[in-house]
XYZ file of C-alpha atoms in Angstrom:
98
model
C 14.717 0.257 -2.567
C 17.026 -1.567 -0.198
C 16.734 -0.069 3.243
C 13.254 1.403 2.698
C 11.058 0.707 5.718
C 7.995 -1.405 4.931
C 4.885 -0.852 7.054
C 1.909 -3.021 7.969
C -1.143 -2.005 5.915
C -3.510 -3.303 8.611
C -3.387 -4.754 12.123
C -2.322 -8.390 12.169
C -0.198 -11.193 13.565
C 3.148 -12.365 12.183
C 2.686 -15.925 10.880
C 6.044 -16.458 9.179
C 9.408 -14.745 9.064
C 12.381 -16.440 7.452
C 14.117 -17.319 4.218
C 12.208 -18.835 1.296
C 14.504 -20.048 -1.484
C 17.120 -17.259 -1.285
C 15.247 -14.247 0.089
C 13.800 -13.000 3.350
C 10.031 -13.336 3.554
C 7.441 -12.086 6.030
C 3.771 -13.074 6.279
C 1.111 -11.492 8.472
C -2.481 -12.625 9.004
C -4.920 -9.719 9.175
C -8.113 -11.759 9.652
C -9.358 -15.344 9.462
C -9.257 -15.318 5.650
C -6.533 -12.842 4.636
C -2.724 -12.940 4.716
C -0.155 -10.518 3.309
C 3.397 -11.552 2.334
C 6.464 -9.435 1.484
C 9.748 -10.416 -0.141
C 12.641 -9.701 -0.146
C 12.571 -8.202 3.344
C 14.962 -8.011 6.296
C 12.938 -8.189 9.511
C 13.606 -8.648 13.214
C 9.973 -9.560 13.952
C 9.045 -12.966 15.371
C 6.158 -15.337 14.717
C 3.270 -14.328 16.958
C 4.154 -10.622 17.130
C 1.012 -8.466 17.129
C 1.108 -5.481 14.766
C -0.910 -2.300 14.442
C -1.538 -0.629 11.090
C 1.554 1.346 10.122
C 3.910 -0.687 12.314
C 7.357 -1.189 10.755
C 7.761 -4.703 9.334
C 11.402 -4.459 8.322
C 13.370 -3.052 5.427
C 13.370 -3.816 1.726
C 16.270 -6.088 0.815
C 17.902 -7.465 -2.310
C 17.159 -10.963 -3.458
C 15.257 -13.078 -5.920
C 15.187 -12.228 -9.599
C 15.554 -8.436 -9.278
C 18.884 -7.082 -10.470
C 18.163 -3.891 -8.517
C 15.703 -3.092 -5.759
C 12.173 -4.441 -5.662
C 9.553 -5.608 -3.192
C 6.901 -8.192 -3.946
C 3.621 -8.002 -2.039
C 1.260 -10.953 -2.137
C -2.273 -11.086 -0.757
C -4.124 -14.361 -0.292
C -7.800 -14.659 0.585
C -8.924 -18.145 1.656
C -5.673 -19.489 0.200
C -6.047 -17.899 -3.250
C -3.835 -15.070 -4.490
C -5.729 -11.869 -5.313
C -4.606 -8.469 -6.582
C -3.111 -6.472 -3.699
C -4.267 -3.210 -5.308
C -7.797 -3.549 -3.960
C -6.355 -3.713 -0.429
C -3.883 -0.864 -0.827
C -5.939 1.696 -2.705
C -9.140 1.578 -0.646
C -12.686 1.352 -1.899
C -13.654 3.375 -4.969
C -16.196 6.131 -4.381
C -18.640 7.353 -7.010
C -18.979 11.117 -7.074
C -21.936 13.055 -8.513
C -21.633 14.674 -11.939
C -20.553 18.292 -11.678
């Protein structure tokens, strides 16, 4: 939703903040191999800012192909896009049969 605060899922460093095509975009690097990107986002962060997990990144904004509110989250590992779900949901845990 527009105005919803978006938070960093992990500690990292802002690598990009600006407009791509017609929407605000933010990218943070969380380790040597992994970057997260959000769009559309309105952010006052600057390249090089250090973030802790849970730090506010900015607010959801309108833009792109969405007629209403939406936020796109991209995760790249070694330059390849991967499903962000494995990074947001945590590791699965097998439980014993009851």
